[in-house]
Amino acid sequence: MELLPSEILATNKFDQCVLNLALINICNQESYIGQGMKQRYNAWKAETDEAINNPWLDLHQFTIYVPHPDQKYENMTLEEGLTLGYNLEVEPVLDRNEIPYDIPEGGHFVVVLKQHKVDDSFRIAATGIFVRPLALLSLDVVTDPEEGKYHSLVVQHPIIRDYPGDLQQKLLQFVNQEINMRELPNVVGYVDQAENSDYRQPSWQEMYLEGQGLKLF
């Protein structure tokens, strides 16, 4: 059965802000999810007795949970959890055949799960690719799960104002493996505290105001 318009990912400001803040956290290696990725990666390499390298060169899956805006949690507010990135999970992809994309080095698999009602379970809302050098999510948003219908959505980092003019072309070339990650502009460095010590990660409140049209960055 086709989803209602209100059930489709990113059709409202709340969903859009959750995706924006998730992308912000994923891009920042010093964030909760960035630190978690390093820990999982190091543990994985220790188990397999393989050399530890740059974890971004190995394929990972990022899972983004989009909660209902009225969902309550113990010991912290929803806004605090979203700011810290507690709605994100990451794990190495051990078998590339288990994911529906042929992702080149520098890209990572993304699954987005959405909660439609308070205290309800999460259902798949989108799959796609995180392209780290470009600091963006390229998603296939589910519109009809039974018929397998979807539409494409690109989520750009809300703080980066100087994306290259040929961004869509670069993204398409990368996904089609016509160019590699080293040929992409490394715009992510500006919004990664591991590379830019002057960068300050915004809060949920700032992102929500930004989503309402106030220019804070």
PDB file of C-alpha atoms in Angstrom:
ATOM      1  CA  MET A   1       0.000   0.000   0.000  1.00  0.00           C
ATOM      2  CA  GLU A   2       1.281   3.442  -0.891  1.00  0.00           C
ATOM      3  CA  LEU A   3       2.403   5.584   2.018  1.00  0.00           C
ATOM      4  CA  LEU A   4       0.491   8.679   3.039  1.00  0.00           C
ATOM      5  CA  PRO A   5       2.272  11.935   2.163  1.00  0.00           C
ATOM      6  CA  SER A   6       2.894  12.592   5.870  1.00  0.00           C
ATOM      7  CA  GLU A   7       4.610   9.195   6.209  1.00  0.00           C
ATOM      8  CA  ILE A   8       7.158   9.799   3.450  1.00  0.00           C
ATOM      9  CA  LEU A   9      10.609  10.813   4.638  1.00  0.00           C
ATOM     10  CA  ALA A  10      11.567  14.516   4.547  1.00  0.00           C
ATOM     11  CA  THR A  11       8.084  15.811   3.720  1.00  0.00           C
ATOM     12  CA  ASN A  12       8.144  17.969   6.864  1.00  0.00           C
ATOM     13  CA  LYS A  13      10.598  20.288   8.631  1.00  0.00           C
ATOM     14  CA  PHE A  14      11.203  17.861  11.498  1.00  0.00           C
ATOM     15  CA  ASP A  15      12.382  15.043   9.218  1.00  0.00           C
ATOM     16  CA  GLN A  16      14.525  17.462   7.237  1.00  0.00           C
ATOM     17  CA  CYS A  17      16.210  18.734  10.399  1.00  0.00           C
ATOM     18  CA  VAL A  18      16.825  15.170  11.638  1.00  0.00           C
ATOM     19  CA  LEU A  19      18.514  14.285   8.328  1.00  0.00           C
ATOM     20  CA  ASN A  20      20.563  17.487   8.365  1.00  0.00           C
ATOM     21  CA  LEU A  21      21.749  16.923  11.921  1.00  0.00           C
ATOM     22  CA  ALA A  22      22.478  13.255  11.202  1.00  0.00           C
ATOM     23  CA  LEU A  23      24.666  14.297   8.262  1.00  0.00           C
ATOM     24  CA  ILE A  24      26.418  16.857  10.468  1.00  0.00           C
ATOM     25  CA  ASN A  25      27.237  14.178  13.037  1.00  0.00           C
ATOM     26  CA  ILE A  26      28.365  11.617  10.446  1.00  0.00           C
ATOM     27  CA  CYS A  27      30.739  14.111   8.808  1.00  0.00           C
ATOM     28  CA  ASN A  28      32.396  15.028  12.116  1.00  0.00           C
ATOM     29  CA  GLN A  29      34.941  12.410  13.205  1.00  0.00           C
ATOM     30  CA  GLU A  30      34.915  13.857  16.742  1.00  0.00           C
ATOM     31  CA  SER A  31      31.155  13.375  17.185  1.00  0.00           C
ATOM     32  CA  TYR A  32      29.583  10.494  19.109  1.00  0.00           C
ATOM     33  CA  ILE A  33      29.016   8.489  15.915  1.00  0.00           C
ATOM     34  CA  GLY A  34      32.470   9.394  14.558  1.00  0.00           C
ATOM     35  CA  GLN A  35      34.153   8.094  17.703  1.00  0.00           C
ATOM     36  CA  GLY A  36      31.906   5.037  17.675  1.00  0.00           C
ATOM     37  CA  MET A  37      32.943   4.265  14.102  1.00  0.00           C
ATOM     38  CA  LYS A  38      36.632   4.273  15.054  1.00  0.00           C
ATOM     39  CA  GLN A  39      35.988   1.982  18.029  1.00  0.00           C
ATOM     40  CA  ARG A  40      33.945  -0.505  15.981  1.00  0.00           C
ATOM     41  CA  TYR A  41      36.517  -0.427  13.188  1.00  0.00           C
ATOM     42  CA  ASN A  42      39.471  -1.039  15.521  1.00  0.00           C
ATOM     43  CA  ALA A  43      37.632  -3.885  17.276  1.00  0.00           C
ATOM     44  CA  TRP A  44      36.770  -5.448  13.901  1.00  0.00           C
ATOM     45  CA  LYS A  45      40.395  -5.301  12.738  1.00  0.00           C
ATOM     46  CA  ALA A  46      41.578  -6.770  16.043  1.00  0.00           C
ATOM     47  CA  GLU A  47      39.211  -9.730  15.593  1.00  0.00           C
ATOM     48  CA  THR A  48      40.423 -10.394  12.050  1.00  0.00           C
ATOM     49  CA  ASP A  49      44.135  -9.667  12.761  1.00  0.00           C
ATOM     50  CA  GLU A  50      44.151  -7.175   9.893  1.00  0.00           C
ATOM     51  CA  ALA A  51      46.164  -3.959   9.785  1.00  0.00           C
ATOM     52  CA  ILE A  52      44.387  -0.854  11.053  1.00  0.00           C
ATOM     53  CA  ASN A  53      44.079   1.734   8.304  1.00  0.00           C
ATOM     54  CA  ASN A  54      41.825   4.700   7.625  1.00  0.00           C
ATOM     55  CA  PRO A  55      38.328   3.438   8.567  1.00  0.00           C
ATOM     56  CA  TRP A  56      36.742   5.672   5.916  1.00  0.00           C
ATOM     57  CA  LEU A  57      38.363   3.526   3.229  1.00  0.00           C
ATOM     58  CA  ASP A  58      36.444   0.438   4.391  1.00  0.00           C
ATOM     59  CA  LEU A  59      32.741   0.190   3.633  1.00  0.00           C
ATOM     60  CA  HIS A  60      30.425   0.894   6.585  1.00  0.00           C
ATOM     61  CA  GLN A  61      26.672   1.038   7.086  1.00  0.00           C
ATOM     62  CA  PHE A  62      25.185   4.064   8.817  1.00  0.00           C
ATOM     63  CA  THR A  63      21.652   3.699  10.179  1.00  0.00           C
ATOM     64  CA  ILE A  64      19.682   6.890  10.808  1.00  0.00           C
ATOM     65  CA  TYR A  65      16.608   6.687  13.051  1.00  0.00           C
ATOM     66  CA  VAL A  66      14.009   9.408  12.489  1.00  0.00           C
ATOM     67  CA  PRO A  67      11.812   9.422  15.625  1.00  0.00           C
ATOM     68  CA  HIS A  68       8.296  10.762  15.953  1.00  0.00           C
ATOM     69  CA  PRO A  69       8.600  14.432  17.010  1.00  0.00           C
ATOM     70  CA  ASP A  70       6.592  13.739  20.191  1.00  0.00           C
ATOM     71  CA  GLN A  71       8.621  10.690  21.232  1.00  0.00           C
ATOM     72  CA  LYS A  72       9.837  10.790  24.859  1.00  0.00           C
ATOM     73  CA  TYR A  73      12.986   9.241  26.282  1.00  0.00           C
ATOM     74  CA  GLU A  74      14.280   8.719  29.796  1.00  0.00           C
ATOM     75  CA  ASN A  75      17.073  10.913  31.193  1.00  0.00           C
ATOM     76  CA  MET A  76      17.268  13.256  28.196  1.00  0.00           C
ATOM     77  CA  THR A  77      15.092  15.215  25.823  1.00  0.00           C
ATOM     78  CA  LEU A  78      14.599  14.213  22.211  1.00  0.00           C
ATOM     79  CA  GLU A  79      16.422  17.380  21.150  1.00  0.00           C
ATOM     80  CA  GLU A  80      19.467  16.531  23.286  1.00  0.00           C
ATOM     81  CA  GLY A  81      19.654  13.026  21.842  1.00  0.00           C
ATOM     82  CA  LEU A  82      19.414  14.284  18.267  1.00  0.00           C
ATOM     83  CA  THR A  83      22.086  16.930  18.901  1.00  0.00           C
ATOM     84  CA  LEU A  84      24.488  14.289  20.195  1.00  0.00           C
ATOM     85  CA  GLY A  85      23.651  11.870  17.379  1.00  0.00           C
ATOM     86  CA  TYR A  86      22.269   9.141  19.619  1.00  0.00           C
ATOM     87  CA  ASN A  87      19.811   8.270  16.824  1.00  0.00           C
ATOM     88  CA  LEU A  88      22.691   6.987  14.676  1.00  0.00           C
ATOM     89  CA  GLU A  89      24.393   3.602  14.435  1.00  0.00           C
ATOM     90  CA  VAL A  90      27.387   2.425  12.426  1.00  0.00           C
ATOM     91  CA  GLU A  91      28.935  -0.943  11.658  1.00  0.00           C
ATOM     92  CA  PRO A  92      31.384  -2.315   9.078  1.00  0.00           C
ATOM     93  CA  VAL A  93      29.892  -4.061   6.059  1.00  0.00           C
ATOM     94  CA  LEU A  94      31.369  -7.558   6.106  1.00  0.00           C
ATOM     95  CA  ASP A  95      29.720  -8.758   2.890  1.00  0.00           C
ATOM     96  CA  ARG A  96      29.212  -6.278   0.046  1.00  0.00           C
ATOM     97  CA  ASN A  97      26.734  -8.657  -1.579  1.00  0.00           C
ATOM     98  CA  GLU A  98      24.269  -7.939   1.223  1.00  0.00           C
ATOM     99  CA  ILE A  99      23.751  -4.297   0.219  1.00  0.00           C
ATOM    100  CA  PRO A 100      21.807  -3.102  -2.868  1.00  0.00           C
ATOM    101  CA  TYR A 101      24.493  -0.724  -4.189  1.00  0.00           C
ATOM    102  CA  ASP A 102      27.925  -1.067  -5.714  1.00  0.00           C
ATOM    103  CA  ILE A 103      29.595   1.610  -3.597  1.00  0.00           C
ATOM    104  CA  PRO A 104      33.077   2.828  -4.514  1.00  0.00           C
ATOM    105  CA  GLU A 105      35.788   3.648  -1.967  1.00  0.00           C
ATOM    106  CA  GLY A 106      34.904   6.843  -0.115  1.00  0.00           C
ATOM    107  CA  GLY A 107      31.199   6.051  -0.061  1.00  0.00           C
ATOM    108  CA  HIS A 108      29.194   4.274   2.626  1.00  0.00           C
ATOM    109  CA  PHE A 109      25.822   2.545   2.775  1.00  0.00           C
ATOM    110  CA  VAL A 110      22.975   4.380   4.527  1.00  0.00           C
ATOM    111  CA  VAL A 111      19.662   3.075   5.849  1.00  0.00           C
ATOM    112  CA  VAL A 112      17.024   5.484   7.166  1.00  0.00           C
ATOM    113  CA  LEU A 113      14.300   4.184   9.490  1.00  0.00           C
ATOM    114  CA  LYS A 114      11.267   6.311  10.393  1.00  0.00           C
ATOM    115  CA  GLN A 115       8.856   6.118  13.330  1.00  0.00           C
ATOM    116  CA  HIS A 116       5.299   7.062  12.332  1.00  0.00           C
ATOM    117  CA  LYS A 117       3.666   7.013  15.781  1.00  0.00           C
ATOM    118  CA  VAL A 118       4.812   7.587  19.365  1.00  0.00           C
ATOM    119  CA  ASP A 119       6.303   4.408  20.892  1.00  0.00           C
ATOM    120  CA  ASP A 120       5.903   2.665  17.520  1.00  0.00           C
ATOM    121  CA  SER A 121       8.556   0.564  15.811  1.00  0.00           C
ATOM    122  CA  PHE A 122      10.765   2.018  13.070  1.00  0.00           C
ATOM    123  CA  ARG A 123      10.142   1.173   9.422  1.00  0.00           C
ATOM    124  CA  ILE A 124      12.469   1.562   6.477  1.00  0.00           C
ATOM    125  CA  ALA A 125      12.080   4.967   4.844  1.00  0.00           C
ATOM    126  CA  ALA A 126      15.119   5.213   2.561  1.00  0.00           C
ATOM    127  CA  THR A 127      18.399   3.671   1.541  1.00  0.00           C
ATOM    128  CA  GLY A 128      21.335   5.340  -0.109  1.00  0.00           C
ATOM    129  CA  ILE A 129      24.953   6.408  -0.025  1.00  0.00           C
ATOM    130  CA  PHE A 130      26.969   8.782   2.144  1.00  0.00           C
ATOM    131  CA  VAL A 131      29.727  10.361   0.047  1.00  0.00           C
ATOM    132  CA  ARG A 132      32.237  11.571   2.603  1.00  0.00           C
ATOM    133  CA  PRO A 133      34.419  13.946   0.499  1.00  0.00           C
ATOM    134  CA  LEU A 134      31.266  15.744  -0.724  1.00  0.00           C
ATOM    135  CA  ALA A 135      29.615  15.705   2.731  1.00  0.00           C
ATOM    136  CA  LEU A 136      26.243  14.614   1.385  1.00  0.00           C
ATOM    137  CA  LEU A 137      23.634  11.874   1.470  1.00  0.00           C
ATOM    138  CA  SER A 138      22.224  10.516  -1.795  1.00  0.00           C
ATOM    139  CA  LEU A 139      19.008   8.727  -0.819  1.00  0.00           C
ATOM    140  CA  ASP A 140      16.295   6.652  -2.492  1.00  0.00           C
ATOM    141  CA  VAL A 141      13.203   7.573  -0.467  1.00  0.00           C
ATOM    142  CA  VAL A 142      10.471   4.910  -0.307  1.00  0.00           C
ATOM    143  CA  THR A 143       7.063   6.133  -1.534  1.00  0.00           C
ATOM    144  CA  ASP A 144       5.345   2.772  -2.060  1.00  0.00           C
ATOM    145  CA  PRO A 145       6.985  -0.175  -0.272  1.00  0.00           C
ATOM    146  CA  GLU A 146       4.771  -2.811  -1.911  1.00  0.00           C
ATOM    147  CA  GLU A 147       5.342  -1.566  -5.452  1.00  0.00           C
ATOM    148  CA  GLY A 148       8.995  -0.718  -4.793  1.00  0.00           C
ATOM    149  CA  LYS A 149       8.517   2.919  -5.763  1.00  0.00           C
ATOM    150  CA  TYR A 150      10.905   5.605  -4.584  1.00  0.00           C
ATOM    151  CA  HIS A 151      12.212   9.063  -5.420  1.00  0.00           C
ATOM    152  CA  SER A 152      15.730  10.448  -5.206  1.00  0.00           C
ATOM    153  CA  LEU A 153      16.804  12.951  -2.553  1.00  0.00           C
ATOM    154  CA  VAL A 154      20.189  14.600  -2.034  1.00  0.00           C
ATOM    155  CA  VAL A 155      20.855  15.999   1.450  1.00  0.00           C
ATOM    156  CA  GLN A 156      23.652  18.568   1.475  1.00  0.00           C
ATOM    157  CA  HIS A 157      25.456  19.677   4.614  1.00  0.00           C
ATOM    158  CA  PRO A 158      23.513  22.756   5.819  1.00  0.00           C
ATOM    159  CA  ILE A 159      26.604  24.628   7.009  1.00  0.00           C
ATOM    160  CA  ILE A 160      28.594  24.317   3.786  1.00  0.00           C
ATOM    161  CA  ARG A 161      27.716  27.278   1.574  1.00  0.00           C
ATOM    162  CA  ASP A 162      30.397  26.860  -1.096  1.00  0.00           C
ATOM    163  CA  TYR A 163      29.611  23.495  -2.665  1.00  0.00           C
ATOM    164  CA  PRO A 164      31.110  23.173  -6.162  1.00  0.00           C
ATOM    165  CA  GLY A 165      28.820  24.310  -8.959  1.00  0.00           C
ATOM    166  CA  ASP A 166      29.108  20.923 -10.677  1.00  0.00           C
ATOM    167  CA  LEU A 167      28.146  19.008  -7.516  1.00  0.00           C
ATOM    168  CA  GLN A 168      25.466  16.862  -9.176  1.00  0.00           C
ATOM    169  CA  GLN A 169      27.831  15.950 -12.002  1.00  0.00           C
ATOM    170  CA  LYS A 170      30.608  15.036  -9.557  1.00  0.00           C
ATOM    171  CA  LEU A 171      28.181  12.909  -7.524  1.00  0.00           C
ATOM    172  CA  LEU A 172      26.953  11.063 -10.614  1.00  0.00           C
ATOM    173  CA  GLN A 173      30.487  10.470 -11.870  1.00  0.00           C
ATOM    174  CA  PHE A 174      31.523   9.106  -8.471  1.00  0.00           C
ATOM    175  CA  VAL A 175      28.505   6.807  -8.125  1.00  0.00           C
ATOM    176  CA  ASN A 176      29.064   5.533 -11.686  1.00  0.00           C
ATOM    177  CA  GLN A 177      32.765   5.008 -10.782  1.00  0.00           C
ATOM    178  CA  GLU A 178      33.960   7.311 -13.535  1.00  0.00           C
ATOM    179  CA  ILE A 179      36.054   9.200 -10.977  1.00  0.00           C
ATOM    180  CA  ASN A 180      37.417   8.110  -7.600  1.00  0.00           C
ATOM    181  CA  MET A 181      37.204   9.773  -4.177  1.00  0.00           C
ATOM    182  CA  ARG A 182      40.581  11.485  -4.613  1.00  0.00           C
ATOM    183  CA  GLU A 183      39.205  13.368  -7.619  1.00  0.00           C
ATOM    184  CA  LEU A 184      36.330  14.809  -5.571  1.00  0.00           C
ATOM    185  CA  PRO A 185      36.605  18.182  -3.831  1.00  0.00           C
ATOM    186  CA  ASN A 186      37.171  17.543  -0.114  1.00  0.00           C
ATOM    187  CA  VAL A 187      34.513  19.907   1.226  1.00  0.00           C
ATOM    188  CA  VAL A 188      33.966  17.721   4.308  1.00  0.00           C
ATOM    189  CA  GLY A 189      37.200  18.966   5.879  1.00  0.00           C
ATOM    190  CA  TYR A 190      35.566  22.257   6.799  1.00  0.00           C
ATOM    191  CA  VAL A 191      32.891  20.567   8.939  1.00  0.00           C
ATOM    192  CA  ASP A 192      35.064  17.926  10.591  1.00  0.00           C
ATOM    193  CA  GLN A 193      36.614  18.863  13.939  1.00  0.00           C
ATOM    194  CA  ALA A 194      39.411  16.359  13.283  1.00  0.00           C
ATOM    195  CA  GLU A 195      40.485  18.524  10.321  1.00  0.00           C
ATOM    196  CA  ASN A 196      39.155  21.943  11.328  1.00  0.00           C
ATOM    197  CA  SER A 197      39.665  22.758  15.008  1.00  0.00           C
ATOM    198  CA  ASP A 198      37.697  26.018  14.620  1.00  0.00           C
ATOM    199  CA  TYR A 199      34.525  24.209  13.566  1.00  0.00           C
ATOM    200  CA  ARG A 200      31.704  24.191  16.118  1.00  0.00           C
ATOM    201  CA  GLN A 201      28.947  21.644  15.635  1.00  0.00           C
ATOM    202  CA  PRO A 202      25.436  23.151  15.884  1.00  0.00           C
ATOM    203  CA  SER A 203      22.633  22.004  18.172  1.00  0.00           C
ATOM    204  CA  TRP A 204      19.144  20.760  17.309  1.00  0.00           C
ATOM    205  CA  GLN A 205      17.666  24.147  18.257  1.00  0.00           C
ATOM    206  CA  GLU A 206      19.993  25.966  15.860  1.00  0.00           C
ATOM    207  CA  MET A 207      19.240  23.533  13.037  1.00  0.00           C
ATOM    208  CA  TYR A 208      15.484  23.858  13.571  1.00  0.00           C
ATOM    209  CA  LEU A 209      15.688  27.655  13.427  1.00  0.00           C
ATOM    210  CA  GLU A 210      17.833  27.356  10.316  1.00  0.00           C
ATOM    211  CA  GLY A 211      15.167  25.103   8.792  1.00  0.00           C
ATOM    212  CA  GLN A 212      12.572  27.819   9.406  1.00  0.00           C
ATOM    213  CA  GLY A 213      14.524  30.256   7.271  1.00  0.00           C
ATOM    214  CA  LEU A 214      16.807  31.984   9.800  1.00  0.00           C
ATOM    215  CA  LYS A 215      20.385  32.138   8.538  1.00  0.00           C
ATOM    216  CA  LEU A 216      22.604  31.275  11.508  1.00  0.00           C
ATOM    217  CA  PHE A 217      25.672  29.932   9.711  1.00  0.00           C
TER     218      PHE A 217
END
